[in-house]
Amino acid sequence: QVQVVESGGGLVQAGGSLRLSCAASGRPFNFQSWFRQAPGKEREFVSAINWNGDKIFYADSVKGRFTISRDNAKSTAYLQMNNLKPEDTAVYYCAAKLTLATKFDFRPETYPYWGQGTQVTVSS
């Protein structure tokens, strides 16, 4: 069975840090990605990493503050979030897929496997 499980959310003051973890198992995946969704807003792409870790992507809103990485032995992706801002407050979701596409595509609808979400709240 495919399982995608993320964890690590919590409450932090502005300027603080959190590290999210995402364990994806049961199928081969070549991309693991992070999305987030705040109340009343659309789900948005945050970051993605491929199996080798040589293809990494970030949304402009988090560049320079967030770092994505992975541990292949554990099939786990991480999102280190530094200098958090109140506008980062959202439910963060991990998603995984195996794709043969020649062009990178991080639209949410291209990911068949999703975790349950973990709440990140940044207070001012």
mmCIF file of N, CA and C in Angstrom:
data_model
loop_
_atom_site.group_PDB
_atom_site.id
_atom_site.type_symbol
_atom_site.label_atom_id
_atom_site.label_comp_id
_atom_site.label_asym_id
_atom_site.label_seq_id
_atom_site.Cartn_x
_atom_site.Cartn_y
_atom_site.Cartn_z
ATOM 1 N N GLN A 1 0.835 -1.185 0.000
ATOM 2 C CA GLN A 1 0.000 0.000 0.000
ATOM 3 C C GLN A 1 0.882 1.251 0.000
ATOM 4 N N VAL A 2 0.468 2.232 -0.757
ATOM 5 C CA VAL A 2 1.184 3.496 -0.781
ATOM 6 C C VAL A 2 0.873 4.265 0.493
ATOM 7 N N GLN A 3 1.911 4.772 1.118
ATOM 8 C CA GLN A 3 1.752 5.614 2.289
ATOM 9 C C GLN A 3 2.621 6.855 2.142
ATOM 10 N N VAL A 4 2.033 7.999 2.394
ATOM 11 C CA VAL A 4 2.747 9.258 2.427
ATOM 12 C C VAL A 4 2.406 9.908 3.758
ATOM 13 N N VAL A 5 3.400 10.082 4.609
ATOM 14 C CA VAL A 5 3.174 10.568 5.959
ATOM 15 C C VAL A 5 4.109 11.724 6.239
ATOM 16 N N GLU A 6 3.543 12.906 6.502
ATOM 17 C CA GLU A 6 4.346 14.063 6.846
ATOM 18 C C GLU A 6 4.145 14.439 8.305
ATOM 19 N N SER A 7 5.146 15.096 8.861
ATOM 20 C CA SER A 7 5.110 15.491 10.252
ATOM 21 C C SER A 7 6.058 16.666 10.462
ATOM 22 N N GLY A 8 6.010 17.246 11.642
ATOM 23 C CA GLY A 8 6.946 18.286 12.010
ATOM 24 C C GLY A 8 6.366 19.676 12.137
ATOM 25 N N GLY A 9 5.077 19.832 11.846
ATOM 26 C CA GLY A 9 4.465 21.135 11.971
ATOM 27 C C GLY A 9 4.327 21.555 13.421
ATOM 28 N N GLY A 10 3.956 22.808 13.607
ATOM 29 C CA GLY A 10 3.788 23.328 14.944
ATOM 30 C C GLY A 10 3.603 24.823 14.939
ATOM 31 N N LEU A 11 3.687 25.397 16.123
ATOM 32 C CA LEU A 11 3.547 26.838 16.324
ATOM 33 C C LEU A 11 4.916 27.437 16.577
ATOM 34 N N VAL A 12 5.249 28.483 15.841
ATOM 35 C CA VAL A 12 6.546 29.121 15.975
ATOM 36 C C VAL A 12 6.381 30.626 15.804
ATOM 37 N N GLN A 13 7.229 31.386 16.459
ATOM 38 C CA GLN A 13 7.213 32.832 16.300
ATOM 39 C C GLN A 13 7.867 33.237 14.986
ATOM 40 N N ALA A 14 7.474 34.376 14.474
ATOM 41 C CA ALA A 14 8.097 34.901 13.271
ATOM 42 C C ALA A 14 9.611 34.961 13.443
ATOM 43 N N GLY A 15 10.328 34.525 12.415
ATOM 44 C CA GLY A 15 11.770 34.441 12.476
ATOM 45 C C GLY A 15 12.300 33.100 12.930
ATOM 46 N N GLY A 16 11.429 32.247 13.419
ATOM 47 C CA GLY A 16 11.827 30.940 13.891
ATOM 48 C C GLY A 16 11.923 29.921 12.778
ATOM 49 N N SER A 17 12.177 28.662 13.168
ATOM 50 C CA SER A 17 12.413 27.592 12.206
ATOM 51 C C SER A 17 11.635 26.338 12.570
ATOM 52 N N LEU A 18 11.321 25.555 11.552
ATOM 53 C CA LEU A 18 10.735 24.233 11.704
ATOM 54 C C LEU A 18 11.308 23.333 10.618
ATOM 55 N N ARG A 19 11.336 22.029 10.871
ATOM 56 C CA ARG A 19 11.712 21.067 9.853
ATOM 57 C C ARG A 19 10.600 20.047 9.683
ATOM 58 N N LEU A 20 10.081 19.954 8.470
ATOM 59 C CA LEU A 20 9.054 18.986 8.133
ATOM 60 C C LEU A 20 9.682 17.737 7.537
ATOM 61 N N SER A 21 9.060 16.585 7.786
ATOM 62 C CA SER A 21 9.509 15.317 7.238
ATOM 63 C C SER A 21 8.379 14.668 6.457
ATOM 64 N N CYS A 22 8.722 13.953 5.395
ATOM 65 C CA CYS A 22 7.749 13.240 4.576
ATOM 66 C C CYS A 22 8.318 11.888 4.188
ATOM 67 N N ALA A 23 7.712 10.828 4.691
ATOM 68 C CA ALA A 23 8.093 9.468 4.342
ATOM 69 C C ALA A 23 7.095 8.928 3.326
ATOM 70 N N ALA A 24 7.582 8.534 2.156
ATOM 71 C CA ALA A 24 6.743 8.016 1.078
ATOM 72 C C ALA A 24 7.174 6.596 0.757
ATOM 73 N N SER A 25 6.244 5.656 0.820
ATOM 74 C CA SER A 25 6.578 4.252 0.633
ATOM 75 C C SER A 25 5.497 3.529 -0.151
ATOM 76 N N GLY A 26 5.818 2.339 -0.648
ATOM 77 C CA GLY A 26 4.861 1.479 -1.322
ATOM 78 C C GLY A 26 4.931 1.504 -2.835
ATOM 79 N N ARG A 27 5.533 2.496 -3.410
ATOM 80 C CA ARG A 27 5.702 2.649 -4.857
ATOM 81 C C ARG A 27 7.022 3.343 -5.134
ATOM 82 N N PRO A 28 7.565 3.152 -6.340
ATOM 83 C CA PRO A 28 8.712 3.983 -6.705
ATOM 84 C C PRO A 28 8.262 5.392 -7.057
ATOM 85 N N PHE A 29 8.977 6.374 -6.568
ATOM 86 C CA PHE A 29 8.706 7.775 -6.860
ATOM 87 C C PHE A 29 9.985 8.428 -7.343
ATOM 88 N N ASN A 30 9.867 9.334 -8.286
ATOM 89 C CA ASN A 30 11.038 10.109 -8.678
ATOM 90 C C ASN A 30 10.945 11.573 -8.272
ATOM 91 N N PHE A 31 9.783 11.998 -7.766
ATOM 92 C CA PHE A 31 9.651 13.343 -7.224
ATOM 93 C C PHE A 31 8.848 13.315 -5.939
ATOM 94 N N GLN A 32 9.340 14.017 -4.947
ATOM 95 C CA GLN A 32 8.585 14.343 -3.751
ATOM 96 C C GLN A 32 8.531 15.855 -3.644
ATOM 97 N N SER A 33 7.360 16.355 -3.297
ATOM 98 C CA SER A 33 7.141 17.790 -3.301
ATOM 99 C C SER A 33 6.365 18.216 -2.071
ATOM 100 N N TRP A 34 6.483 19.497 -1.760
ATOM 101 C CA TRP A 34 5.724 20.111 -0.684
ATOM 102 C C TRP A 34 4.778 21.153 -1.263
ATOM 103 N N PHE A 35 3.541 21.120 -0.788
ATOM 104 C CA PHE A 35 2.535 22.117 -1.103
ATOM 105 C C PHE A 35 1.999 22.684 0.206
ATOM 106 N N ARG A 36 1.312 23.809 0.123
ATOM 107 C CA ARG A 36 0.671 24.355 1.309
ATOM 108 C C ARG A 36 -0.651 24.999 0.926
ATOM 109 N N GLN A 37 -1.539 25.054 1.904
ATOM 110 C CA GLN A 37 -2.840 25.656 1.676
ATOM 111 C C GLN A 37 -3.302 26.370 2.936
ATOM 112 N N ALA A 38 -3.542 27.656 2.802
ATOM 113 C CA ALA A 38 -4.088 28.460 3.879
ATOM 114 C C ALA A 38 -5.600 28.569 3.709
ATOM 115 N N PRO A 39 -6.338 28.821 4.798
ATOM 116 C CA PRO A 39 -7.795 28.945 4.685
ATOM 117 C C PRO A 39 -8.194 29.993 3.656
ATOM 118 N N GLY A 40 -9.117 29.624 2.776
ATOM 119 C CA GLY A 40 -9.604 30.537 1.770
ATOM 120 C C GLY A 40 -8.684 30.756 0.594
ATOM 121 N N LYS A 41 -7.570 30.045 0.539
ATOM 122 C CA LYS A 41 -6.618 30.205 -0.544
ATOM 123 C C LYS A 41 -6.433 28.893 -1.297
ATOM 124 N N GLU A 42 -5.943 29.003 -2.515
ATOM 125 C CA GLU A 42 -5.664 27.825 -3.321
ATOM 126 C C GLU A 42 -4.429 27.097 -2.802
ATOM 127 N N ARG A 43 -4.411 25.809 -3.012
ATOM 128 C CA ARG A 43 -3.216 25.033 -2.715
ATOM 129 C C ARG A 43 -2.078 25.494 -3.620
ATOM 130 N N GLU A 44 -0.910 25.730 -3.049
ATOM 131 C CA GLU A 44 0.200 26.254 -3.826
ATOM 132 C C GLU A 44 1.461 25.411 -3.665
ATOM 133 N N PHE A 45 2.229 25.377 -4.719
ATOM 134 C CA PHE A 45 3.495 24.671 -4.730
ATOM 135 C C PHE A 45 4.516 25.384 -3.861
ATOM 136 N N VAL A 46 5.296 24.612 -3.105
ATOM 137 C CA VAL A 46 6.341 25.165 -2.251
ATOM 138 C C VAL A 46 7.726 24.740 -2.726
ATOM 139 N N SER A 47 7.936 23.428 -2.888
ATOM 140 C CA SER A 47 9.259 22.930 -3.240
ATOM 141 C C SER A 47 9.161 21.502 -3.753
ATOM 142 N N ALA A 48 10.180 21.056 -4.504
ATOM 143 C CA ALA A 48 10.223 19.691 -5.019
ATOM 144 C C ALA A 48 11.661 19.224 -5.122
ATOM 145 N N ILE A 49 11.846 17.904 -5.021
ATOM 146 C CA ILE A 49 13.163 17.297 -5.150
ATOM 147 C C ILE A 49 13.026 15.940 -5.822
ATOM 148 N N ASN A 50 13.971 15.611 -6.700
ATOM 149 C CA ASN A 50 13.947 14.312 -7.349
ATOM 150 C C ASN A 50 14.777 13.305 -6.562
ATOM 151 N N TRP A 51 14.821 12.054 -7.047
ATOM 152 C CA TRP A 51 15.490 10.973 -6.327
ATOM 153 C C TRP A 51 16.966 11.276 -6.080
ATOM 154 N N ASN A 52 17.660 11.745 -7.092
ATOM 155 C CA ASN A 52 19.086 11.997 -6.967
ATOM 156 C C ASN A 52 19.407 13.265 -6.192
ATOM 157 N N GLY A 53 18.429 14.117 -6.021
ATOM 158 C CA GLY A 53 18.655 15.373 -5.336
ATOM 159 C C GLY A 53 19.343 16.421 -6.182
ATOM 160 N N ASP A 54 19.471 16.171 -7.479
ATOM 161 C CA ASP A 54 20.115 17.134 -8.363
ATOM 162 C C ASP A 54 19.120 18.017 -9.103
ATOM 163 N N LYS A 55 17.833 17.796 -8.869
ATOM 164 C CA LYS A 55 16.787 18.645 -9.430
ATOM 165 C C LYS A 55 15.945 19.155 -8.270
ATOM 166 N N ILE A 56 16.099 20.421 -7.963
ATOM 167 C CA ILE A 56 15.446 21.042 -6.819
ATOM 168 C C ILE A 56 14.757 22.313 -7.274
ATOM 169 N N PHE A 57 13.544 22.529 -6.794
ATOM 170 C CA PHE A 57 12.748 23.673 -7.203
ATOM 171 C C PHE A 57 12.099 24.298 -5.982
ATOM 172 N N TYR A 58 11.988 25.627 -6.000
ATOM 173 C CA TYR A 58 11.341 26.372 -4.932
ATOM 174 C C TYR A 58 10.402 27.422 -5.501
ATOM 175 N N ALA A 59 9.305 27.639 -4.803
ATOM 176 C CA ALA A 59 8.481 28.796 -5.106
ATOM 177 C C ALA A 59 9.244 30.064 -4.755
ATOM 178 N N ASP A 60 8.995 31.125 -5.506
ATOM 179 C CA ASP A 60 9.690 32.384 -5.250
ATOM 180 C C ASP A 60 9.483 32.873 -3.818
ATOM 181 N N SER A 61 8.332 32.591 -3.245
ATOM 182 C CA SER A 61 8.002 33.090 -1.925
ATOM 183 C C SER A 61 8.849 32.482 -0.809
ATOM 184 N N VAL A 62 9.515 31.351 -1.081
ATOM 185 C CA VAL A 62 10.293 30.686 -0.039
ATOM 186 C C VAL A 62 11.774 30.587 -0.371
ATOM 187 N N LYS A 63 12.188 31.018 -1.538
ATOM 188 C CA LYS A 63 13.599 30.950 -1.915
ATOM 189 C C LYS A 63 14.460 31.720 -0.920
ATOM 190 N N GLY A 64 15.554 31.101 -0.519
ATOM 191 C CA GLY A 64 16.458 31.705 0.435
ATOM 192 C C GLY A 64 16.096 31.451 1.874
ATOM 193 N N ARG A 65 14.901 30.941 2.127
ATOM 194 C CA ARG A 65 14.458 30.662 3.489
ATOM 195 C C ARG A 65 14.221 29.175 3.738
ATOM 196 N N PHE A 66 13.725 28.459 2.735
ATOM 197 C CA PHE A 66 13.427 27.038 2.869
ATOM 198 C C PHE A 66 14.460 26.221 2.108
ATOM 199 N N THR A 67 14.765 25.029 2.617
ATOM 200 C CA THR A 67 15.680 24.114 1.965
ATOM 201 C C THR A 67 15.075 22.720 1.951
ATOM 202 N N ILE A 68 14.990 22.118 0.763
ATOM 203 C CA ILE A 68 14.477 20.764 0.641
ATOM 204 C C ILE A 68 15.649 19.798 0.504
ATOM 205 N N SER A 69 15.515 18.618 1.089
ATOM 206 C CA SER A 69 16.535 17.583 1.004
ATOM 207 C C SER A 69 15.861 16.226 1.123
ATOM 208 N N ARG A 70 16.644 15.153 0.969
ATOM 209 C CA ARG A 70 16.063 13.822 1.117
ATOM 210 C C ARG A 70 17.081 12.810 1.591
ATOM 211 N N ASP A 71 16.577 11.760 2.211
ATOM 212 C CA ASP A 71 17.357 10.619 2.658
ATOM 213 C C ASP A 71 16.803 9.410 1.919
ATOM 214 N N ASN A 72 17.515 8.948 0.892
ATOM 215 C CA ASN A 72 16.998 7.866 0.066
ATOM 216 C C ASN A 72 16.863 6.547 0.822
ATOM 217 N N ALA A 73 17.726 6.316 1.793
ATOM 218 C CA ALA A 73 17.641 5.085 2.569
ATOM 219 C C ALA A 73 16.319 4.992 3.314
ATOM 220 N N LYS A 74 15.770 6.134 3.695
ATOM 221 C CA LYS A 74 14.500 6.177 4.409
ATOM 222 C C LYS A 74 13.344 6.602 3.520
ATOM 223 N N SER A 75 13.623 6.863 2.247
ATOM 224 C CA SER A 75 12.626 7.380 1.311
ATOM 225 C C SER A 75 11.883 8.564 1.925
ATOM 226 N N THR A 76 12.641 9.458 2.511
ATOM 227 C CA THR A 76 12.075 10.578 3.243
ATOM 228 C C THR A 76 12.604 11.899 2.704
ATOM 229 N N ALA A 77 11.696 12.828 2.480
ATOM 230 C CA ALA A 77 12.055 14.183 2.098
ATOM 231 C C ALA A 77 11.863 15.108 3.288
ATOM 232 N N TYR A 78 12.687 16.137 3.348
ATOM 233 C CA TYR A 78 12.637 17.094 4.442
ATOM 234 C C TYR A 78 12.475 18.500 3.886
ATOM 235 N N LEU A 79 11.858 19.343 4.667
ATOM 236 C CA LEU A 79 11.766 20.755 4.333
ATOM 237 C C LEU A 79 12.192 21.551 5.552
ATOM 238 N N GLN A 80 13.383 22.117 5.487
ATOM 239 C CA GLN A 80 13.878 22.981 6.547
ATOM 240 C C GLN A 80 13.377 24.390 6.274
ATOM 241 N N MET A 81 12.615 24.930 7.198
ATOM 242 C CA MET A 81 11.992 26.234 7.028
ATOM 243 C C MET A 81 12.603 27.198 8.035
ATOM 244 N N ASN A 82 13.320 28.187 7.537
ATOM 245 C CA ASN A 82 13.960 29.188 8.375
ATOM 246 C C ASN A 82 13.344 30.558 8.130
ATOM 247 N N ASN A 83 13.555 31.455 9.081
ATOM 248 C CA ASN A 83 13.033 32.816 8.977
ATOM 249 C C ASN A 83 11.557 32.811 8.597
ATOM 250 N N LEU A 84 10.793 32.043 9.332
ATOM 251 C CA LEU A 84 9.374 31.904 9.019
ATOM 252 C C LEU A 84 8.631 33.214 9.213
ATOM 253 N N LYS A 85 7.649 33.425 8.359
ATOM 254 C CA LYS A 85 6.830 34.628 8.368
ATOM 255 C C LYS A 85 5.375 34.246 8.613
ATOM 256 N N PRO A 86 4.572 35.166 9.161
ATOM 257 C CA PRO A 86 3.155 34.850 9.366
ATOM 258 C C PRO A 86 2.460 34.386 8.089
ATOM 259 N N GLU A 87 2.860 34.896 6.947
ATOM 260 C CA GLU A 87 2.239 34.483 5.696
ATOM 261 C C GLU A 87 2.587 33.059 5.286
ATOM 262 N N ASP A 88 3.515 32.415 6.004
ATOM 263 C CA ASP A 88 3.804 31.010 5.778
ATOM 264 C C ASP A 88 2.803 30.096 6.477
ATOM 265 N N THR A 89 1.943 30.652 7.301
ATOM 266 C CA THR A 89 0.958 29.860 8.023
ATOM 267 C C THR A 89 0.045 29.131 7.046
ATOM 268 N N ALA A 90 -0.032 27.814 7.178
ATOM 269 C CA ALA A 90 -0.831 26.990 6.279
ATOM 270 C C ALA A 90 -0.743 25.546 6.728
ATOM 271 N N VAL A 91 -1.581 24.706 6.135
ATOM 272 C CA VAL A 91 -1.391 23.272 6.228
ATOM 273 C C VAL A 91 -0.416 22.877 5.130
ATOM 274 N N TYR A 92 0.640 22.191 5.506
ATOM 275 C CA TYR A 92 1.657 21.762 4.555
ATOM 276 C C TYR A 92 1.447 20.297 4.213
ATOM 277 N N TYR A 93 1.425 19.999 2.920
ATOM 278 C CA TYR A 93 1.195 18.655 2.415
ATOM 279 C C TYR A 93 2.405 18.153 1.639
ATOM 280 N N CYS A 94 2.720 16.895 1.826
ATOM 281 C CA CYS A 94 3.710 16.223 1.005
ATOM 282 C C CYS A 94 2.997 15.443 -0.092
ATOM 283 N N ALA A 95 3.547 15.467 -1.290
ATOM 284 C CA ALA A 95 3.000 14.724 -2.419
ATOM 285 C C ALA A 95 4.120 14.014 -3.161
ATOM 286 N N ALA A 96 3.785 12.876 -3.780
ATOM 287 C CA ALA A 96 4.780 12.076 -4.478
ATOM 288 C C ALA A 96 4.222 11.570 -5.796
ATOM 289 N N LYS A 97 5.117 11.390 -6.767
ATOM 290 C CA LYS A 97 4.706 10.840 -8.044
ATOM 291 C C LYS A 97 5.883 10.194 -8.752
ATOM 292 N N LEU A 98 5.570 9.337 -9.714
ATOM 293 C CA LEU A 98 6.535 8.799 -10.659
ATOM 294 C C LEU A 98 6.103 9.300 -12.025
ATOM 295 N N THR A 99 6.975 10.033 -12.693
ATOM 296 C CA THR A 99 6.605 10.637 -13.964
ATOM 297 C C THR A 99 7.692 10.414 -15.007
ATOM 298 N N LEU A 100 7.259 10.231 -16.243
ATOM 299 C CA LEU A 100 8.165 10.135 -17.383
ATOM 300 C C LEU A 100 8.133 11.405 -18.221
ATOM 301 N N ALA A 101 7.477 12.423 -17.731
ATOM 302 C CA ALA A 101 7.354 13.672 -18.461
ATOM 303 C C ALA A 101 8.721 14.265 -18.740
ATOM 304 N N THR A 102 8.851 14.860 -19.910
ATOM 305 C CA THR A 102 10.113 15.486 -20.294
ATOM 306 C C THR A 102 10.244 16.903 -19.764
ATOM 307 N N LYS A 103 9.126 17.501 -19.385
ATOM 308 C CA LYS A 103 9.122 18.831 -18.803
ATOM 309 C C LYS A 103 8.642 18.749 -17.364
ATOM 310 N N PHE A 104 9.238 19.561 -16.510
ATOM 311 C CA PHE A 104 8.840 19.568 -15.110
ATOM 312 C C PHE A 104 7.452 20.176 -14.962
ATOM 313 N N ASP A 105 6.623 19.506 -14.172
ATOM 314 C CA ASP A 105 5.244 19.917 -13.987
ATOM 315 C C ASP A 105 4.876 19.678 -12.530
ATOM 316 N N PHE A 106 4.656 20.769 -11.789
ATOM 317 C CA PHE A 106 4.371 20.657 -10.370
ATOM 318 C C PHE A 106 2.953 21.079 -10.024
ATOM 319 N N ARG A 107 2.057 20.987 -10.994
ATOM 320 C CA ARG A 107 0.650 21.236 -10.698
ATOM 321 C C ARG A 107 0.152 20.178 -9.726
ATOM 322 N N PRO A 108 -0.638 20.569 -8.721
ATOM 323 C CA PRO A 108 -1.124 19.580 -7.744
ATOM 324 C C PRO A 108 -1.820 18.383 -8.372
ATOM 325 N N GLU A 109 -2.543 18.601 -9.463
ATOM 326 C CA GLU A 109 -3.301 17.517 -10.078
ATOM 327 C C GLU A 109 -2.426 16.454 -10.719
ATOM 328 N N THR A 110 -1.122 16.715 -10.845
ATOM 329 C CA THR A 110 -0.211 15.718 -11.395
ATOM 330 C C THR A 110 0.324 14.761 -10.332
ATOM 331 N N TYR A 111 -0.030 14.976 -9.080
ATOM 332 C CA TYR A 111 0.454 14.135 -7.982
ATOM 333 C C TYR A 111 -0.657 13.211 -7.504
ATOM 334 N N PRO A 112 -0.511 11.909 -7.659
ATOM 335 C CA PRO A 112 -1.570 10.987 -7.217
ATOM 336 C C PRO A 112 -1.516 10.625 -5.743
ATOM 337 N N TYR A 113 -0.388 10.867 -5.075
ATOM 338 C CA TYR A 113 -0.224 10.414 -3.703
ATOM 339 C C TYR A 113 0.063 11.590 -2.794
ATOM 340 N N TRP A 114 -0.718 11.688 -1.705
ATOM 341 C CA TRP A 114 -0.662 12.820 -0.792
ATOM 342 C C TRP A 114 -0.673 12.373 0.658
ATOM 343 N N GLY A 115 0.014 13.129 1.484
ATOM 344 C CA GLY A 115 -0.054 12.921 2.914
ATOM 345 C C GLY A 115 -1.251 13.611 3.525
ATOM 346 N N GLN A 116 -1.372 13.479 4.841
ATOM 347 C CA GLN A 116 -2.539 13.991 5.555
ATOM 348 C C GLN A 116 -2.436 15.473 5.886
ATOM 349 N N GLY A 117 -1.262 16.034 5.771
ATOM 350 C CA GLY A 117 -1.047 17.432 6.073
ATOM 351 C C GLY A 117 -0.568 17.653 7.491
ATOM 352 N N THR A 118 0.234 18.690 7.677
ATOM 353 C CA THR A 118 0.695 19.081 8.998
ATOM 354 C C THR A 118 0.603 20.600 9.113
ATOM 355 N N GLN A 119 0.037 21.068 10.210
ATOM 356 C CA GLN A 119 -0.232 22.494 10.383
ATOM 357 C C GLN A 119 1.031 23.236 10.794
ATOM 358 N N VAL A 120 1.303 24.328 10.098
ATOM 359 C CA VAL A 120 2.366 25.250 10.462
ATOM 360 C C VAL A 120 1.728 26.597 10.758
ATOM 361 N N THR A 121 1.929 27.093 11.962
ATOM 362 C CA THR A 121 1.385 28.379 12.362
ATOM 363 C C THR A 121 2.522 29.278 12.816
ATOM 364 N N VAL A 122 2.631 30.441 12.198
ATOM 365 C CA VAL A 122 3.685 31.400 12.515
ATOM 366 C C VAL A 122 3.027 32.634 13.114
ATOM 367 N N SER A 123 3.353 32.929 14.342
ATOM 368 C CA SER A 123 2.762 34.059 15.036
ATOM 369 C C SER A 123 3.644 35.289 14.900
ATOM 370 N N SER A 124 3.022 36.453 14.962
ATOM 371 C CA SER A 124 3.751 37.714 14.884
ATOM 372 C C SER A 124 3.985 38.313 16.254
#
